[in-house]
Tab-separated table of C-alpha atoms and ligand atoms in Angstrom:
chain	number	residue	atom	x	y	z
A	1259	MET	CA	-8.141	0.046	-0.455
A	1260	PRO	CA	-4.919	0.642	2.128
A	1261	GLU	CA	-1.656	0.485	-0.138
A	1262	GLY	CA	1.444	-0.154	1.563
A	1263	HIS	CA	2.162	2.954	2.474
A	1264	THR	CA	-0.651	3.132	5.007
A	1265	LEU	CA	0.447	-0.079	6.352
A	1266	ARG	CA	4.324	0.809	6.963
A	1267	ARG	CA	2.285	3.924	8.864
A	1268	LEU	CA	0.124	1.858	11.053
A	1269	ALA	CA	3.455	-0.760	11.669
A	1270	ASN	CA	5.160	2.457	12.963
A	1271	GLU	CA	2.452	4.047	14.750
A	1272	LEU	CA	2.080	1.250	16.610
A	1273	THR	CA	5.148	0.294	17.292
A	1274	ASP	CA	5.143	3.967	19.044
A	1275	ALA	CA	2.738	3.792	20.990
A	1276	PHE	CA	2.879	0.327	22.151
A	1277	ALA	CA	6.296	-1.656	21.471
A	1278	ASP	CA	8.102	-2.531	24.826
A	1279	ARG	CA	4.404	-1.957	27.343
A	1280	PRO	CA	3.145	-4.368	28.756
A	1281	VAL	CA	-0.588	-4.170	26.701
A	1282	ARG	CA	-4.476	-4.910	27.716
A	1283	VAL	CA	-5.787	-7.236	24.386
A	1284	SER	CA	-9.457	-6.882	24.088
A	1285	SER	CA	-12.029	-8.666	21.219
A	1286	PRO	CA	-15.074	-5.580	22.155
A	1287	GLN	CA	-17.048	-7.614	19.240
A	1288	GLY	CA	-15.953	-10.844	19.986
A	1289	ARG	CA	-14.427	-12.199	17.028
A	1290	PHE	CA	-10.659	-12.377	18.627
A	1291	THR	CA	-11.710	-13.205	22.080
A	1292	ALA	CA	-10.158	-16.344	22.630
A	1293	ASP	CA	-6.738	-15.416	20.868
A	1294	ALA	CA	-6.670	-12.116	22.863
A	1295	ALA	CA	-6.734	-13.706	26.011
A	1296	LEU	CA	-3.620	-15.411	24.926
A	1297	LEU	CA	-1.746	-12.401	24.178
A	1298	ASP	CA	-3.799	-9.896	27.079
A	1299	GLY	CA	-1.475	-8.503	30.017
A	1300	GLN	CA	1.601	-9.356	27.342
A	1301	THR	CA	4.475	-6.708	26.046
A	1302	LEU	CA	3.810	-5.940	22.676
A	1303	VAL	CA	6.934	-6.628	20.527
A	1304	GLY	CA	6.448	-4.087	18.100
A	1305	ALA	CA	4.309	-4.161	14.872
A	1306	ASP	CA	5.470	-4.558	10.824
A	1307	SER	CA	4.174	-4.190	7.408
A	1308	ALA	CA	5.103	-6.305	4.365
A	1309	GLY	CA	2.744	-4.690	1.095
A	1310	LYS	CA	-0.733	-4.975	2.677
A	1311	HIS	CA	-0.090	-6.742	5.577
A	1312	LEU	CA	0.485	-5.785	9.093
A	1313	PHE	CA	2.407	-8.183	11.852
A	1314	VAL	CA	2.048	-7.049	15.248
A	1315	GLU	CA	4.636	-9.109	17.739
A	1316	PHE	CA	3.805	-10.538	20.949
A	1317	PRO	CA	6.629	-12.471	22.804
A	1318	GLY	CA	7.280	-16.404	21.964
A	1319	GLU	CA	7.339	-15.179	18.197
A	1320	ARG	CA	3.265	-15.006	18.103
A	1321	PHE	CA	2.002	-12.477	15.494
A	1322	VAL	CA	-1.707	-10.588	15.368
A	1323	HIS	CA	-2.252	-10.846	11.529
A	1324	VAL	CA	-4.026	-8.164	9.738
A	1325	HIS	CA	-5.258	-7.367	6.472
A	1326	LEU	CA	-7.420	-4.397	6.042
A	1327	GLY	CA	-8.980	-5.387	3.100
A	1328	LEU	CA	-11.574	-2.611	0.824
A	1329	ILE	CA	-12.838	-0.936	4.228
A	1330	GLY	CA	-11.074	-1.819	7.557
A	1331	SER	CA	-9.463	0.799	9.728
A	1332	PHE	CA	-7.120	0.544	12.450
A	1333	ASP	CA	-7.193	3.979	14.520
A	1334	VAL	CA	-4.584	4.403	17.183
A	1335	HIS	CA	-4.944	7.030	19.884
A	1336	THR	CA	-1.994	8.194	21.931
A	1337	GLY	CA	-2.356	10.937	24.724
A	1338	ALA	CA	-5.830	9.556	25.672
A	1339	ALA	CA	-6.625	10.836	29.186
A	1340	ALA	CA	-9.724	7.754	29.206
A	1341	VAL	CA	-10.130	4.830	27.116
A	1342	PRO	CA	-13.618	5.141	25.477
A	1343	ALA	CA	-16.178	2.862	25.394
A	1344	PRO	CA	-15.894	0.603	22.086
A	1345	VAL	CA	-18.229	2.117	18.963
A	1346	GLY	CA	-18.975	0.119	16.520
A	1347	GLN	CA	-17.026	-3.325	15.410
A	1348	VAL	CA	-14.262	-3.074	16.864
A	1349	ARG	CA	-12.667	-6.847	16.598
A	1350	LEU	CA	-9.443	-6.333	18.731
A	1351	ARG	CA	-8.418	-3.355	20.783
A	1352	LEU	CA	-4.850	-2.754	22.052
A	1353	VAL	CA	-4.894	-0.483	25.373
A	1354	SER	CA	-1.706	0.312	27.145
A	1355	VAL	CA	-0.646	-0.493	30.179
A	1356	THR	CA	0.871	2.636	31.463
A	1357	ASP	CA	2.707	4.327	34.088
A	1358	ALA	CA	0.578	6.597	35.915
A	1359	GLU	CA	3.119	8.654	36.507
A	1360	ASP	CA	3.654	9.371	32.806
A	1361	PRO	CA	-0.237	9.523	31.446
A	1362	ASP	CA	1.706	11.027	28.205
A	1363	THR	CA	2.334	7.270	27.237
A	1364	ALA	CA	-1.618	6.448	27.511
A	1365	ALA	CA	-2.835	4.837	23.928
A	1366	TYR	CA	-5.240	2.280	22.716
A	1367	ALA	CA	-6.308	1.027	19.418
A	1368	ASP	CA	-8.710	-0.136	17.985
A	1369	LEU	CA	-9.392	-2.606	14.599
A	1370	ARG	CA	-12.708	-2.624	12.401
A	1371	GLY	CA	-13.873	-4.133	9.306
A	1372	ALA	CA	-10.156	-6.019	8.289
A	1373	THR	CA	-10.834	-8.804	6.301
A	1374	GLN	CA	-7.987	-10.924	8.390
A	1375	CYS	CA	-7.059	-11.036	11.884
A	1376	ASP	CA	-5.313	-13.990	13.036
A	1377	LEU	CA	-2.791	-14.960	16.017
A	1378	ILE	CA	-0.287	-16.812	14.163
A	1379	GLY	CA	3.586	-18.386	14.810
A	1380	LEU	CA	6.828	-17.339	12.835
A	1381	GLU	CA	6.340	-20.614	10.317
A	1382	LYS	CA	2.641	-19.587	9.106
A	1383	ARG	CA	4.267	-15.411	9.388
A	1384	ASP	CA	6.752	-16.484	6.790
A	1385	GLN	CA	4.700	-18.136	4.549
A	1386	ILE	CA	2.794	-14.482	4.238
A	1387	LEU	CA	6.409	-13.176	3.046
A	1388	GLY	CA	7.113	-15.859	1.550
A	1389	ARG	CA	4.165	-15.811	-0.921
A	1390	LEU	CA	4.630	-11.948	-1.698
A	1391	GLY	CA	6.856	-9.966	-4.514
A	1392	PRO	CA	9.597	-7.412	-2.766
A	1393	ASP	CA	7.611	-4.477	-1.352
A	1394	PRO	CA	9.310	-1.249	-2.116
A	1395	LEU	CA	8.963	-0.026	1.440
A	1396	ARG	CA	11.120	-2.829	2.897
A	1397	PRO	CA	15.001	-2.480	2.625
A	1398	ASP	CA	15.422	-6.055	1.777
A	1399	ALA	CA	13.415	-6.191	-0.627
A	1400	ASP	CA	14.395	-7.666	-3.731
A	1401	PRO	CA	13.311	-5.375	-7.428
A	1402	GLU	CA	14.967	-8.999	-9.303
A	1403	LYS	CA	12.806	-10.928	-8.107
A	1404	ALA	CA	9.755	-8.562	-9.750
A	1405	TRP	CA	11.915	-7.818	-12.544
A	1406	ARG	CA	11.711	-11.785	-13.267
A	1407	ARG	CA	8.403	-12.445	-13.145
A	1408	ILE	CA	7.620	-8.909	-14.948
A	1409	SER	CA	9.873	-9.530	-18.020
A	1410	ARG	CA	8.442	-13.171	-18.804
A	1411	SER	CA	4.771	-12.436	-18.795
A	1412	HIS	CA	2.567	-11.482	-21.122
A	1413	ARG	CA	0.200	-10.089	-18.947
A	1414	PRO	CA	-0.476	-5.978	-18.723
A	1415	ILE	CA	2.002	-4.390	-16.626
A	1416	GLY	CA	-0.891	-2.521	-14.501
A	1417	ASP	CA	-2.231	-6.253	-14.079
A	1418	LEU	CA	1.314	-7.033	-12.686
A	1419	LEU	CA	1.858	-3.803	-10.423
A	1420	MET	CA	-0.897	-5.435	-8.531
A	1421	ASP	CA	-0.128	-8.852	-8.190
A	1422	GLN	CA	1.031	-8.964	-4.306
A	1423	GLU	CA	3.071	-12.044	-5.900
A	1424	VAL	CA	4.764	-10.165	-8.190
A	1425	LEU	CA	5.174	-6.665	-6.382
A	1426	ALA	CA	3.716	-5.804	-2.539
A	1427	GLY	CA	2.322	-3.146	-1.467
A	1428	VAL	CA	1.084	-1.273	-4.782
A	1429	GLY	CA	-2.247	-0.419	-5.151
A	1430	ASN	CA	-4.543	1.414	-7.735
A	1431	VAL	CA	-3.707	4.856	-6.469
A	1432	TYR	CA	0.338	3.847	-6.890
A	1433	ARG	CA	-0.159	1.643	-10.025
A	1434	ALA	CA	-2.052	4.366	-12.194
A	1435	GLU	CA	0.646	7.133	-11.203
A	1436	VAL	CA	3.852	5.652	-11.555
A	1437	LEU	CA	2.945	4.430	-14.978
A	1438	PHE	CA	2.329	7.686	-15.760
A	1439	ARG	CA	5.269	8.628	-14.725
A	1440	HIS	CA	6.967	6.828	-16.980
A	1441	ARG	CA	4.975	7.563	-19.854
A	1442	LEU	CA	4.006	2.940	-19.464
A	1443	HIS	CA	0.504	2.432	-20.954
A	1444	PRO	CA	-1.193	0.604	-18.276
A	1445	LEU	CA	-1.624	-2.724	-21.408
A	1446	ARG	CA	1.566	-3.059	-21.834
A	1447	PRO	CA	2.988	-6.692	-21.956
A	1448	GLY	CA	5.547	-6.923	-18.931
A	1449	GLU	CA	7.561	-8.627	-21.399
A	1450	THR	CA	7.919	-6.198	-23.084
A	1451	LEU	CA	9.487	-3.660	-20.976
A	1452	ARG	CA	12.996	-3.434	-20.601
A	1453	ARG	CA	15.182	-3.320	-17.239
A	1454	GLY	CA	16.552	0.381	-17.281
A	1455	GLN	CA	12.161	0.991	-17.120
A	1456	PHE	CA	11.451	-1.703	-14.746
A	1457	ARG	CA	14.522	-0.884	-12.273
A	1458	ALA	CA	13.402	3.761	-12.934
A	1459	LEU	CA	9.646	2.455	-11.941
A	1460	TRP	CA	11.238	0.178	-8.989
A	1461	ASP	CA	13.362	3.400	-7.875
A	1462	ASP	CA	10.365	5.531	-8.298
A	1463	LEU	CA	7.657	3.553	-5.886
A	1464	VAL	CA	10.585	3.442	-3.335
A	1465	GLU	CA	10.631	6.885	-2.996
A	1466	LEU	CA	6.924	7.994	-3.523
A	1467	MET	CA	5.744	5.291	-1.029
A	1468	ALA	CA	8.654	6.097	1.318
A	1469	GLU	CA	6.883	9.952	0.816
A	1470	GLY	CA	3.422	8.730	1.228
A	1471	VAL	CA	4.468	7.306	3.979
A	1472	ALA	CA	5.609	10.362	6.073
A	1473	SER	CA	2.728	12.514	4.655
A	1474	GLY	CA	-0.738	9.960	4.898
A	1475	ARG	CA	-1.476	10.672	1.491
A	1476	ILE	CA	-0.123	9.921	-2.314
A	1477	ASP	CA	1.388	12.934	-4.553
A	1478	THR	CA	2.741	11.811	-7.049
A	1479	VAL	CA	3.102	15.244	-9.199
A	1480	ARG	CA	6.188	17.272	-10.110
A	1481	PRO	CA	6.844	20.794	-8.665
A	1482	GLU	CA	5.982	22.106	-12.432
A	1483	HIS	CA	2.698	20.782	-12.373
A	1484	LEU	CA	1.827	21.306	-8.770
A	1485	PRO	CA	-1.301	23.771	-8.549
A	1486	GLU	CA	0.367	26.874	-7.307
A	1487	ALA	CA	2.875	26.112	-10.675
A	1488	MET	CA	0.085	25.844	-12.663
A	1489	GLY	CA	-2.270	28.184	-11.641
A	1490	ARG	CA	-4.989	25.250	-11.024
A	1491	PRO	CA	-7.357	24.425	-8.223
A	1492	PRO	CA	-6.207	21.816	-6.390
A	1493	ARG	CA	-7.584	18.294	-6.045
A	1494	LYS	CA	-10.782	17.974	-4.146
A	1495	ASP	CA	-11.626	13.976	-3.851
A	1496	ASP	CA	-11.374	12.298	-0.187
A	1497	HIS	CA	-8.579	10.641	-1.370
A	1498	GLY	CA	-6.241	13.436	-1.021
A	1499	GLY	CA	-2.605	13.944	-3.096
A	1500	GLU	CA	-1.900	15.375	-5.986
A	1501	VAL	CA	-2.404	13.120	-8.968
A	1502	TYR	CA	-2.201	12.876	-12.426
A	1503	VAL	CA	-4.660	10.557	-13.395
A	1504	TYR	CA	-6.135	8.231	-10.678
A	1505	ARG	CA	-9.564	9.178	-11.183
A	1506	ARG	CA	-9.569	11.493	-13.207
A	1507	THR	CA	-11.414	10.330	-16.208
A	1508	GLY	CA	-12.504	13.000	-18.276
A	1509	GLN	CA	-10.177	15.655	-17.015
A	1510	PRO	CA	-7.376	17.011	-19.346
A	1511	CYS	CA	-3.401	15.714	-18.497
A	1512	HIS	CA	-1.561	17.874	-16.357
A	1513	VAL	CA	1.380	17.430	-19.165
A	1514	CYS	CA	-0.982	17.581	-22.320
A	1515	GLY	CA	-4.410	18.947	-21.625
A	1516	LYS	CA	-5.608	15.312	-23.516
A	1517	LYS	CA	-8.700	13.811	-21.995
A	1518	VAL	CA	-7.677	11.065	-18.727
A	1519	ARG	CA	-9.083	7.727	-20.173
A	1520	THR	CA	-10.039	5.399	-17.909
A	1521	GLU	CA	-10.821	1.312	-18.767
A	1522	VAL	CA	-11.628	-1.954	-16.154
A	1523	LEU	CA	-8.379	-4.412	-15.954
A	1524	VAL	CA	-9.485	-7.630	-13.712
A	1525	GLY	CA	-11.978	-5.961	-11.555
A	1526	ARG	CA	-9.970	-2.186	-11.324
A	1527	ASN	CA	-9.787	0.650	-12.906
A	1528	LEU	CA	-7.141	1.317	-14.653
A	1529	PHE	CA	-6.150	6.172	-15.391
A	1530	TRP	CA	-4.018	6.712	-17.813
A	1531	CYS	CA	-2.942	9.457	-20.719
A	1532	PRO	CA	-3.425	8.299	-24.545
A	1533	HIS	CA	-0.752	10.777	-25.341
A	1534	CYS	CA	1.669	10.754	-22.640
A	1535	GLN	CA	0.869	7.286	-22.944
A	1536	PRO	CA	1.046	5.827	-26.026
A	1537	ARG	CA	-0.535	2.212	-26.594
A	1538	PHE	CA	3.241	-0.054	-26.903
A	1539	ARG	CA	3.087	-1.752	-29.999
A	1540	SER	CA	5.246	-4.745	-30.233
A	1541	ARG	CA	8.038	-5.394	-33.439
A	1542	ALA	CA	4.835	-7.967	-35.171
A	1543	GLN	CA	2.696	-5.123	-35.378
A	1544	HIS	CA	5.142	-3.349	-37.537
A	1545	THR	CA	6.364	-5.468	-40.083
B	307	ZN	ZN1	-0.163	14.100	-21.096
């Protein structure tokens, strides 16, 4: 599933390709036809993301709200000489109305497989934003909002980090990796974390996710654990990126050599190193 960096990157790409230009809006597949007709020919204002939600803005405080879900994709093509016929189930297509003298500005984008694609107004947009926890990629994010929820919760930190109402944008890869980097066992209850531990984790997410926006993949290993530094082969996985524990079940930890473990929590796989991320024992268990 795309994580927050993918949506932020997409918002940036859409803004670069279409903002301040009139666009043709259509729904080749047909499920967005009536709303597309309302926007067709209008000037696209820009695109923004919050967590895993994308908002493409049109004049009059109207937004196309997109959630890619598990398999959705929104592909932006720039500099294309001609716009090809749509392939597959294209729910939404944007085509820039280009200046004939400046063909480099030609662009089109196709949305497929998204769980949500709706035309909404400002009130609805604000409702969606209001339900989301702080997004480490947004400069206006307030980490204290997440800390208040985490510090009062019995739920495992691994569960809380994935709860979009607690913290927006973190998915399974960033969850596994940031917990490893901070030596936190994923099943440790939120209420047992110290404020400083949470702040360090938040600051790390801000940095890691910004790198993800820039590179388009998730890399979380420190320089000393890169393949070239360790003399190990690079990771082979369709997800790309160098990681410590995500989908590395049974493989040796890059730090201690112990085998990475996995377990299902709320329907998603957790990954952790049993040595680097020891199980937390509360005071009650010690006495
Ligand atoms: Zn380890």
